[in-house]
Amino acid sequence: MTDLADLYIQTVKAAILNDLYPEAEAERAHLLRVAEGAAAFDAAAFHSGATADQGVLAAIDQAHQGGRHMDGMLKFATIGASMVGRLRLDNLRFCLETALVDNVPGDFMECGVWRGGACAFAKAVLTAHGSDRAVWVADSFEGLPPPANAADTVDLQTSKYPMLAISEQRVRAIFERLGLLDDRVHFLKGWFSDTLKTAPVDTLAVLRLDGDYYDSTMDALQALYAKVSPGGFVIIDDYGALEPARRATHDYRDANAIIADIIDIDGIGAYWRV
């Protein structure tokens, strides 16, 4: 791969994570504190960039490493198109590029996409390598339902977390702005229990799951794992963060005698090679 291709991938990653202009995030964070009555607005400092001091910029950089806004998970307005963070995007790139180098057949698919940043990044990696493999974008595009399994220890339903309900139109817009929306990007709208079993996907080289709940993770594994080619990769985004996703992963692996080592990515995501 040429240096130009690597530069392209790195630039797309920075755009997806909102890393290109952290000063703007610092300015918006300052305005939020002003609106909350926690700070007084100083026009001279704001317009000179003094509100984006090195401490604030360092906090933003650290937060973006994990795909978060510096003020916490619930203030989504000023982060980019993904909560995956740098290390999990780097892992996605590694899996895709390894599959390409090793000629592992199949497409890329993510189940649970939020704003679609990880899928757009996967498309950018494939594009940089001249690959026409398809990218499958599977989501309800309505947020999450109430938890339905006794194993679920979190409740992320849309009524409580409306910021997780991102429309298909908005996800498509991310691809369009990056020049990555073409006929090799396919959207699967609906609950995983309804869409994945009959999804027109033949083979997968990389399968990335970000369903959060037990059933969402299990539904995706049951419907799609058999389509992952030998030598392909399965990534569980919240393996280290959400017990329901981790438990479903182990229940499926145990039931199907899967013994491949699970490799930690950043304390949150994990993956294994099929």
PDB file of C-alpha atoms in Angstrom:
ATOM      1  CA  MET A   1       0.000   0.000   0.000  1.00  0.00           C
ATOM      2  CA  THR A   2       1.319   3.479  -0.886  1.00  0.00           C
ATOM      3  CA  ASP A   3       1.867   6.202   1.675  1.00  0.00           C
ATOM      4  CA  LEU A   4      -0.932   8.142  -0.026  1.00  0.00           C
ATOM      5  CA  ALA A   5      -3.384   5.327   0.670  1.00  0.00           C
ATOM      6  CA  ASP A   6      -2.298   5.222   4.305  1.00  0.00           C
ATOM      7  CA  LEU A   7      -2.725   8.992   4.559  1.00  0.00           C
ATOM      8  CA  TYR A   8      -6.225   8.637   3.116  1.00  0.00           C
ATOM      9  CA  ILE A   9      -7.197   5.983   5.675  1.00  0.00           C
ATOM     10  CA  GLN A  10      -5.761   8.023   8.549  1.00  0.00           C
ATOM     11  CA  THR A  11      -7.591  11.157   7.369  1.00  0.00           C
ATOM     12  CA  VAL A  12     -10.918   9.347   7.111  1.00  0.00           C
ATOM     13  CA  LYS A  13     -10.373   7.944  10.611  1.00  0.00           C
ATOM     14  CA  ALA A  14      -9.694  11.425  11.962  1.00  0.00           C
ATOM     15  CA  ALA A  15     -12.800  12.776  10.250  1.00  0.00           C
ATOM     16  CA  ILE A  16     -14.986   9.995  11.647  1.00  0.00           C
ATOM     17  CA  LEU A  17     -13.711  10.557  15.186  1.00  0.00           C
ATOM     18  CA  ASN A  18     -13.886  14.359  14.903  1.00  0.00           C
ATOM     19  CA  ASP A  19     -10.126  14.537  15.469  1.00  0.00           C
ATOM     20  CA  LEU A  20      -9.395  17.116  12.776  1.00  0.00           C
ATOM     21  CA  TYR A  21     -10.352  20.226  14.723  1.00  0.00           C
ATOM     22  CA  PRO A  22     -10.482  19.596  18.494  1.00  0.00           C
ATOM     23  CA  GLU A  23     -10.505  23.350  19.131  1.00  0.00           C
ATOM     24  CA  ALA A  24     -14.102  23.448  17.863  1.00  0.00           C
ATOM     25  CA  GLU A  25     -15.087  20.806  20.398  1.00  0.00           C
ATOM     26  CA  ALA A  26     -13.419  22.809  23.155  1.00  0.00           C
ATOM     27  CA  GLU A  27     -15.333  25.903  22.081  1.00  0.00           C
ATOM     28  CA  ARG A  28     -18.649  24.039  22.084  1.00  0.00           C
ATOM     29  CA  ALA A  29     -17.840  22.540  25.475  1.00  0.00           C
ATOM     30  CA  HIS A  30     -17.216  26.050  26.794  1.00  0.00           C
ATOM     31  CA  LEU A  31     -20.539  27.260  25.395  1.00  0.00           C
ATOM     32  CA  LEU A  32     -22.280  24.321  27.049  1.00  0.00           C
ATOM     33  CA  ARG A  33     -20.787  25.262  30.403  1.00  0.00           C
ATOM     34  CA  VAL A  34     -21.895  28.846  29.861  1.00  0.00           C
ATOM     35  CA  ALA A  35     -25.441  27.668  29.066  1.00  0.00           C
ATOM     36  CA  GLU A  36     -25.456  25.566  32.235  1.00  0.00           C
ATOM     37  CA  GLY A  37     -24.336  28.542  34.309  1.00  0.00           C
ATOM     38  CA  ALA A  38     -21.014  26.924  35.159  1.00  0.00           C
ATOM     39  CA  ALA A  39     -18.879  29.565  33.427  1.00  0.00           C
ATOM     40  CA  ALA A  40     -19.093  33.140  32.197  1.00  0.00           C
ATOM     41  CA  PHE A  41     -18.711  33.825  28.491  1.00  0.00           C
ATOM     42  CA  ASP A  42     -15.529  35.709  27.626  1.00  0.00           C
ATOM     43  CA  ALA A  43     -15.741  36.778  23.975  1.00  0.00           C
ATOM     44  CA  ALA A  44     -12.063  37.703  23.688  1.00  0.00           C
ATOM     45  CA  ALA A  45     -10.908  34.375  25.109  1.00  0.00           C
ATOM     46  CA  PHE A  46     -13.417  32.425  23.038  1.00  0.00           C
ATOM     47  CA  HIS A  47     -12.493  33.965  19.706  1.00  0.00           C
ATOM     48  CA  SER A  48      -8.749  33.871  20.376  1.00  0.00           C
ATOM     49  CA  GLY A  49      -8.875  30.163  21.167  1.00  0.00           C
ATOM     50  CA  ALA A  50      -7.898  30.637  24.790  1.00  0.00           C
ATOM     51  CA  THR A  51     -10.776  28.392  25.870  1.00  0.00           C
ATOM     52  CA  ALA A  52      -9.000  25.528  24.082  1.00  0.00           C
ATOM     53  CA  ASP A  53      -5.957  25.426  26.358  1.00  0.00           C
ATOM     54  CA  GLN A  54      -3.608  22.458  26.441  1.00  0.00           C
ATOM     55  CA  GLY A  55      -5.414  20.845  29.356  1.00  0.00           C
ATOM     56  CA  VAL A  56      -8.732  20.918  27.536  1.00  0.00           C
ATOM     57  CA  LEU A  57      -7.189  19.661  24.305  1.00  0.00           C
ATOM     58  CA  ALA A  58      -5.458  16.829  26.166  1.00  0.00           C
ATOM     59  CA  ALA A  59      -8.790  15.833  27.734  1.00  0.00           C
ATOM     60  CA  ILE A  60     -10.423  15.813  24.315  1.00  0.00           C
ATOM     61  CA  ASP A  61      -7.606  13.722  22.864  1.00  0.00           C
ATOM     62  CA  GLN A  62      -7.884  11.180  25.667  1.00  0.00           C
ATOM     63  CA  ALA A  63     -11.645  10.976  25.288  1.00  0.00           C
ATOM     64  CA  HIS A  64     -11.420  10.453  21.535  1.00  0.00           C
ATOM     65  CA  GLN A  65      -8.987   7.606  22.086  1.00  0.00           C
ATOM     66  CA  GLY A  66     -11.927   5.675  23.516  1.00  0.00           C
ATOM     67  CA  GLY A  67     -14.578   7.207  21.266  1.00  0.00           C
ATOM     68  CA  ARG A  68     -16.107   9.449  23.908  1.00  0.00           C
ATOM     69  CA  HIS A  69     -16.814  13.116  24.501  1.00  0.00           C
ATOM     70  CA  MET A  70     -14.662  14.590  27.231  1.00  0.00           C
ATOM     71  CA  ASP A  71     -17.684  15.437  29.381  1.00  0.00           C
ATOM     72  CA  GLY A  72     -19.045  11.893  29.425  1.00  0.00           C
ATOM     73  CA  MET A  73     -21.082   9.456  27.376  1.00  0.00           C
ATOM     74  CA  LEU A  74     -24.395  11.303  27.490  1.00  0.00           C
ATOM     75  CA  LYS A  75     -23.208  14.475  25.779  1.00  0.00           C
ATOM     76  CA  PHE A  76     -23.083  13.120  22.251  1.00  0.00           C
ATOM     77  CA  ALA A  77     -23.565  16.362  20.368  1.00  0.00           C
ATOM     78  CA  THR A  78     -19.941  17.196  19.731  1.00  0.00           C
ATOM     79  CA  ILE A  79     -18.342  13.836  19.034  1.00  0.00           C
ATOM     80  CA  GLY A  80     -17.986  12.384  15.573  1.00  0.00           C
ATOM     81  CA  ALA A  81     -19.603   9.568  13.651  1.00  0.00           C
ATOM     82  CA  SER A  82     -18.428   6.742  15.900  1.00  0.00           C
ATOM     83  CA  MET A  83     -17.981   5.825  19.566  1.00  0.00           C
ATOM     84  CA  VAL A  84     -15.501   3.108  18.605  1.00  0.00           C
ATOM     85  CA  GLY A  85     -12.385   5.185  19.255  1.00  0.00           C
ATOM     86  CA  ARG A  86      -8.958   4.953  17.668  1.00  0.00           C
ATOM     87  CA  LEU A  87      -7.806   1.539  18.876  1.00  0.00           C
ATOM     88  CA  ARG A  88     -10.946  -0.292  17.816  1.00  0.00           C
ATOM     89  CA  LEU A  89     -10.864   1.403  14.415  1.00  0.00           C
ATOM     90  CA  ASP A  90      -7.221   0.383  14.095  1.00  0.00           C
ATOM     91  CA  ASN A  91      -8.251  -3.175  14.943  1.00  0.00           C
ATOM     92  CA  LEU A  92     -10.935  -3.064  12.263  1.00  0.00           C
ATOM     93  CA  ARG A  93      -8.335  -1.925   9.762  1.00  0.00           C
ATOM     94  CA  PHE A  94      -5.998  -4.733  10.842  1.00  0.00           C
ATOM     95  CA  CYS A  95      -8.716  -7.354  10.384  1.00  0.00           C
ATOM     96  CA  LEU A  96      -9.741  -6.068   6.970  1.00  0.00           C
ATOM     97  CA  GLU A  97      -6.189  -5.703   5.675  1.00  0.00           C
ATOM     98  CA  THR A  98      -5.212  -9.139   6.979  1.00  0.00           C
ATOM     99  CA  ALA A  99      -8.234 -10.654   5.240  1.00  0.00           C
ATOM    100  CA  LEU A 100      -7.234  -8.929   2.008  1.00  0.00           C
ATOM    101  CA  VAL A 101      -3.580  -9.986   2.201  1.00  0.00           C
ATOM    102  CA  ASP A 102      -4.527 -13.578   3.073  1.00  0.00           C
ATOM    103  CA  ASN A 103      -7.248 -13.695   0.399  1.00  0.00           C
ATOM    104  CA  VAL A 104      -9.940 -14.556   2.934  1.00  0.00           C
ATOM    105  CA  PRO A 105     -13.175 -14.414   0.926  1.00  0.00           C
ATOM    106  CA  GLY A 106     -16.174 -12.383   1.971  1.00  0.00           C
ATOM    107  CA  ASP A 107     -17.606  -8.981   2.749  1.00  0.00           C
ATOM    108  CA  PHE A 108     -17.643  -6.767   5.834  1.00  0.00           C
ATOM    109  CA  MET A 109     -20.720  -6.522   8.036  1.00  0.00           C
ATOM    110  CA  GLU A 110     -21.502  -4.593  11.198  1.00  0.00           C
ATOM    111  CA  CYS A 111     -24.607  -5.253  13.290  1.00  0.00           C
ATOM    112  CA  GLY A 112     -25.420  -2.198  15.364  1.00  0.00           C
ATOM    113  CA  VAL A 113     -23.890   0.858  13.692  1.00  0.00           C
ATOM    114  CA  TRP A 114     -25.040   4.009  15.570  1.00  0.00           C
ATOM    115  CA  ARG A 115     -23.972   6.860  13.229  1.00  0.00           C
ATOM    116  CA  GLY A 116     -22.237   4.448  10.865  1.00  0.00           C
ATOM    117  CA  GLY A 117     -18.662   5.610  11.378  1.00  0.00           C
ATOM    118  CA  ALA A 118     -17.099   2.164  11.710  1.00  0.00           C
ATOM    119  CA  CYS A 119     -18.854   0.963   8.562  1.00  0.00           C
ATOM    120  CA  ALA A 120     -17.736   4.048   6.651  1.00  0.00           C
ATOM    121  CA  PHE A 121     -14.183   3.481   7.885  1.00  0.00           C
ATOM    122  CA  ALA A 122     -14.321  -0.137   6.706  1.00  0.00           C
ATOM    123  CA  LYS A 123     -15.468   1.085   3.305  1.00  0.00           C
ATOM    124  CA  ALA A 124     -12.569   3.570   3.233  1.00  0.00           C
ATOM    125  CA  VAL A 125     -10.032   0.829   4.025  1.00  0.00           C
ATOM    126  CA  LEU A 126     -11.435  -1.384   1.281  1.00  0.00           C
ATOM    127  CA  THR A 127     -11.479   1.533  -1.157  1.00  0.00           C
ATOM    128  CA  ALA A 128      -7.849   2.416  -0.362  1.00  0.00           C
ATOM    129  CA  HIS A 129      -6.875  -1.130  -1.321  1.00  0.00           C
ATOM    130  CA  GLY A 130      -8.926  -1.119  -4.520  1.00  0.00           C
ATOM    131  CA  SER A 131     -11.324  -3.751  -3.183  1.00  0.00           C
ATOM    132  CA  ASP A 132     -14.952  -3.950  -4.266  1.00  0.00           C
ATOM    133  CA  ARG A 133     -16.041  -6.139  -1.349  1.00  0.00           C
ATOM    134  CA  ALA A 134     -19.437  -5.142  -0.015  1.00  0.00           C
ATOM    135  CA  VAL A 135     -20.123  -3.358   3.259  1.00  0.00           C
ATOM    136  CA  TRP A 136     -23.313  -4.410   5.083  1.00  0.00           C
ATOM    137  CA  VAL A 137     -24.831  -1.892   7.492  1.00  0.00           C
ATOM    138  CA  ALA A 138     -27.349  -3.619   9.782  1.00  0.00           C
ATOM    139  CA  ASP A 139     -29.329  -1.689  12.372  1.00  0.00           C
ATOM    140  CA  SER A 140     -32.873  -0.969  13.501  1.00  0.00           C
ATOM    141  CA  PHE A 141     -32.125   2.720  12.858  1.00  0.00           C
ATOM    142  CA  GLU A 142     -34.603   3.279  15.693  1.00  0.00           C
ATOM    143  CA  GLY A 143     -32.346   2.744  18.704  1.00  0.00           C
ATOM    144  CA  LEU A 144     -32.654  -0.188  21.091  1.00  0.00           C
ATOM    145  CA  PRO A 145     -35.787  -1.914  22.391  1.00  0.00           C
ATOM    146  CA  PRO A 146     -36.418  -2.628  26.073  1.00  0.00           C
ATOM    147  CA  PRO A 147     -34.214  -5.507  27.283  1.00  0.00           C
ATOM    148  CA  ALA A 148     -35.950  -8.840  26.810  1.00  0.00           C
ATOM    149  CA  ASN A 149     -33.529 -11.350  28.306  1.00  0.00           C
ATOM    150  CA  ALA A 150     -32.862 -12.037  31.973  1.00  0.00           C
ATOM    151  CA  ALA A 151     -29.149 -11.812  31.170  1.00  0.00           C
ATOM    152  CA  ASP A 152     -29.462  -8.134  30.264  1.00  0.00           C
ATOM    153  CA  THR A 153     -28.068  -5.990  33.037  1.00  0.00           C
ATOM    154  CA  VAL A 154     -28.439  -2.727  31.112  1.00  0.00           C
ATOM    155  CA  ASP A 155     -31.490  -0.930  29.760  1.00  0.00           C
ATOM    156  CA  LEU A 156     -30.626   1.100  26.678  1.00  0.00           C
ATOM    157  CA  GLN A 157     -34.116   1.445  25.208  1.00  0.00           C
ATOM    158  CA  THR A 158     -34.839   4.468  23.041  1.00  0.00           C
ATOM    159  CA  SER A 159     -37.131   6.138  25.581  1.00  0.00           C
ATOM    160  CA  LYS A 160     -34.159   6.387  27.939  1.00  0.00           C
ATOM    161  CA  TYR A 161     -31.398   6.915  25.376  1.00  0.00           C
ATOM    162  CA  PRO A 162     -32.944   8.668  22.360  1.00  0.00           C
ATOM    163  CA  MET A 163     -29.465   9.735  21.247  1.00  0.00           C
ATOM    164  CA  LEU A 164     -28.820   6.101  20.223  1.00  0.00           C
ATOM    165  CA  ALA A 165     -31.653   6.185  17.668  1.00  0.00           C
ATOM    166  CA  ILE A 166     -29.944   7.320  14.471  1.00  0.00           C
ATOM    167  CA  SER A 167     -31.915   7.213  11.238  1.00  0.00           C
ATOM    168  CA  GLU A 168     -30.777   5.401   8.111  1.00  0.00           C
ATOM    169  CA  GLN A 169     -30.825   8.743   6.307  1.00  0.00           C
ATOM    170  CA  ARG A 170     -28.305  10.194   8.735  1.00  0.00           C
ATOM    171  CA  VAL A 171     -26.017   7.167   8.410  1.00  0.00           C
ATOM    172  CA  ARG A 172     -26.202   7.391   4.632  1.00  0.00           C
ATOM    173  CA  ALA A 173     -25.214  11.045   4.911  1.00  0.00           C
ATOM    174  CA  ILE A 174     -21.934  10.062   6.624  1.00  0.00           C
ATOM    175  CA  PHE A 175     -21.038   7.831   3.663  1.00  0.00           C
ATOM    176  CA  GLU A 176     -22.061  10.542   1.199  1.00  0.00           C
ATOM    177  CA  ARG A 177     -19.985  13.259   2.876  1.00  0.00           C
ATOM    178  CA  LEU A 178     -16.937  11.020   2.727  1.00  0.00           C
ATOM    179  CA  GLY A 179     -17.596  10.077  -0.898  1.00  0.00           C
ATOM    180  CA  LEU A 180     -18.079   6.431   0.066  1.00  0.00           C
ATOM    181  CA  LEU A 181     -21.725   5.691  -0.753  1.00  0.00           C
ATOM    182  CA  ASP A 182     -22.038   3.408  -3.767  1.00  0.00           C
ATOM    183  CA  ASP A 183     -23.846   0.250  -4.852  1.00  0.00           C
ATOM    184  CA  ARG A 184     -21.498  -1.899  -2.736  1.00  0.00           C
ATOM    185  CA  VAL A 185     -22.879  -0.431   0.507  1.00  0.00           C
ATOM    186  CA  HIS A 186     -26.016  -2.264   1.622  1.00  0.00           C
ATOM    187  CA  PHE A 187     -28.374  -1.252   4.420  1.00  0.00           C
ATOM    188  CA  LEU A 188     -30.378  -3.816   6.417  1.00  0.00           C
ATOM    189  CA  LYS A 189     -33.052  -2.026   8.437  1.00  0.00           C
ATOM    190  CA  GLY A 190     -34.888  -3.802  11.257  1.00  0.00           C
ATOM    191  CA  TRP A 191     -34.432  -5.827  14.420  1.00  0.00           C
ATOM    192  CA  PHE A 192     -31.722  -8.460  14.108  1.00  0.00           C
ATOM    193  CA  SER A 193     -34.193 -11.246  14.910  1.00  0.00           C
ATOM    194  CA  ASP A 194     -36.156 -10.247  11.801  1.00  0.00           C
ATOM    195  CA  THR A 195     -33.446  -9.345   9.294  1.00  0.00           C
ATOM    196  CA  LEU A 196     -30.268 -11.343   9.804  1.00  0.00           C
ATOM    197  CA  LYS A 197     -31.495 -14.885   9.189  1.00  0.00           C
ATOM    198  CA  THR A 198     -32.631 -13.975   5.679  1.00  0.00           C
ATOM    199  CA  ALA A 199     -29.990 -11.349   4.916  1.00  0.00           C
ATOM    200  CA  PRO A 200     -28.677 -11.823   1.358  1.00  0.00           C
ATOM    201  CA  VAL A 201     -25.099 -12.207   2.583  1.00  0.00           C
ATOM    202  CA  ASP A 202     -23.122 -15.131   1.178  1.00  0.00           C
ATOM    203  CA  THR A 203     -19.737 -14.949   2.909  1.00  0.00           C
ATOM    204  CA  LEU A 204     -18.080 -12.612   5.367  1.00  0.00           C
ATOM    205  CA  ALA A 205     -14.410 -11.915   5.950  1.00  0.00           C
ATOM    206  CA  VAL A 206     -15.026  -9.621   8.927  1.00  0.00           C
ATOM    207  CA  LEU A 207     -18.117  -9.576  11.154  1.00  0.00           C
ATOM    208  CA  ARG A 208     -18.391  -6.813  13.728  1.00  0.00           C
ATOM    209  CA  LEU A 209     -21.104  -6.956  16.399  1.00  0.00           C
ATOM    210  CA  ASP A 210     -22.235  -3.997  18.488  1.00  0.00           C
ATOM    211  CA  GLY A 211     -25.683  -5.047  19.689  1.00  0.00           C
ATOM    212  CA  ASP A 212     -25.100  -4.405  23.417  1.00  0.00           C
ATOM    213  CA  TYR A 213     -27.846  -6.798  24.572  1.00  0.00           C
ATOM    214  CA  TYR A 214     -27.662 -10.561  25.032  1.00  0.00           C
ATOM    215  CA  ASP A 215     -30.303 -11.375  22.406  1.00  0.00           C
ATOM    216  CA  SER A 216     -28.914  -8.905  19.883  1.00  0.00           C
ATOM    217  CA  THR A 217     -25.469 -10.461  20.150  1.00  0.00           C
ATOM    218  CA  MET A 218     -26.796 -14.016  20.106  1.00  0.00           C
ATOM    219  CA  ASP A 219     -29.156 -13.372  17.173  1.00  0.00           C
ATOM    220  CA  ALA A 220     -26.265 -12.043  15.105  1.00  0.00           C
ATOM    221  CA  LEU A 221     -23.934 -14.912  15.969  1.00  0.00           C
ATOM    222  CA  GLN A 222     -26.568 -17.552  15.258  1.00  0.00           C
ATOM    223  CA  ALA A 223     -27.504 -16.006  11.931  1.00  0.00           C
ATOM    224  CA  LEU A 224     -24.090 -15.002  10.621  1.00  0.00           C
ATOM    225  CA  TYR A 225     -21.211 -16.867  12.245  1.00  0.00           C
ATOM    226  CA  ALA A 226     -21.439 -19.775   9.811  1.00  0.00           C
ATOM    227  CA  LYS A 227     -20.967 -17.288   6.966  1.00  0.00           C
ATOM    228  CA  VAL A 228     -17.588 -16.101   8.261  1.00  0.00           C
ATOM    229  CA  SER A 229     -14.873 -17.658   6.131  1.00  0.00           C
ATOM    230  CA  PRO A 230     -12.035 -19.653   7.703  1.00  0.00           C
ATOM    231  CA  GLY A 231      -9.346 -17.115   8.492  1.00  0.00           C
ATOM    232  CA  GLY A 232     -11.942 -14.377   8.886  1.00  0.00           C
ATOM    233  CA  PHE A 233     -12.549 -12.286  11.989  1.00  0.00           C
ATOM    234  CA  VAL A 234     -15.344 -11.760  14.516  1.00  0.00           C
ATOM    235  CA  ILE A 235     -15.255  -8.567  16.578  1.00  0.00           C
ATOM    236  CA  ILE A 236     -17.435  -7.995  19.658  1.00  0.00           C
ATOM    237  CA  ASP A 237     -17.431  -4.252  20.296  1.00  0.00           C
ATOM    238  CA  ASP A 238     -18.648  -4.237  23.913  1.00  0.00           C
ATOM    239  CA  TYR A 239     -17.145  -7.538  25.059  1.00  0.00           C
ATOM    240  CA  GLY A 240     -15.205  -5.897  27.881  1.00  0.00           C
ATOM    241  CA  ALA A 241     -17.834  -3.303  28.786  1.00  0.00           C
ATOM    242  CA  LEU A 242     -21.230  -4.988  28.765  1.00  0.00           C
ATOM    243  CA  GLU A 243     -21.831  -8.299  30.502  1.00  0.00           C
ATOM    244  CA  PRO A 244     -24.826  -9.260  28.282  1.00  0.00           C
ATOM    245  CA  ALA A 245     -22.700  -9.103  25.121  1.00  0.00           C
ATOM    246  CA  ARG A 246     -19.864 -10.994  26.791  1.00  0.00           C
ATOM    247  CA  ARG A 247     -22.180 -13.700  28.159  1.00  0.00           C
ATOM    248  CA  ALA A 248     -23.898 -14.219  24.803  1.00  0.00           C
ATOM    249  CA  THR A 249     -20.494 -14.503  23.158  1.00  0.00           C
ATOM    250  CA  HIS A 250     -19.353 -17.211  25.548  1.00  0.00           C
ATOM    251  CA  ASP A 251     -22.688 -19.059  25.432  1.00  0.00           C
ATOM    252  CA  TYR A 252     -22.505 -19.216  21.635  1.00  0.00           C
ATOM    253  CA  ARG A 253     -18.846 -20.215  21.600  1.00  0.00           C
ATOM    254  CA  ASP A 254     -19.423 -22.927  24.212  1.00  0.00           C
ATOM    255  CA  ALA A 255     -22.433 -24.317  22.351  1.00  0.00           C
ATOM    256  CA  ASN A 256     -20.448 -24.500  19.112  1.00  0.00           C
ATOM    257  CA  ALA A 257     -17.083 -25.644  20.539  1.00  0.00           C
ATOM    258  CA  ILE A 258     -15.275 -22.517  19.385  1.00  0.00           C
ATOM    259  CA  ILE A 259     -11.864 -22.456  21.038  1.00  0.00           C
ATOM    260  CA  ALA A 260     -10.055 -19.662  19.197  1.00  0.00           C
ATOM    261  CA  ASP A 261      -8.466 -17.238  21.652  1.00  0.00           C
ATOM    262  CA  ILE A 262     -10.411 -14.062  22.358  1.00  0.00           C
ATOM    263  CA  ILE A 263      -8.001 -11.141  22.004  1.00  0.00           C
ATOM    264  CA  ASP A 264      -8.536  -7.886  23.874  1.00  0.00           C
ATOM    265  CA  ILE A 265      -8.363  -4.672  21.865  1.00  0.00           C
ATOM    266  CA  ASP A 266      -8.668  -1.814  24.334  1.00  0.00           C
ATOM    267  CA  GLY A 267     -10.397  -3.181  27.409  1.00  0.00           C
ATOM    268  CA  ILE A 268     -13.764  -2.764  25.686  1.00  0.00           C
ATOM    269  CA  GLY A 269     -13.664  -4.475  22.293  1.00  0.00           C
ATOM    270  CA  ALA A 270     -12.335  -7.971  21.626  1.00  0.00           C
ATOM    271  CA  TYR A 271     -11.980 -10.267  18.615  1.00  0.00           C
ATOM    272  CA  TRP A 272     -10.952 -13.687  17.451  1.00  0.00           C
ATOM    273  CA  ARG A 273      -9.945 -15.272  14.169  1.00  0.00           C
ATOM    274  CA  VAL A 274     -12.113 -18.028  12.781  1.00  0.00           C
TER     275      VAL A 274
END
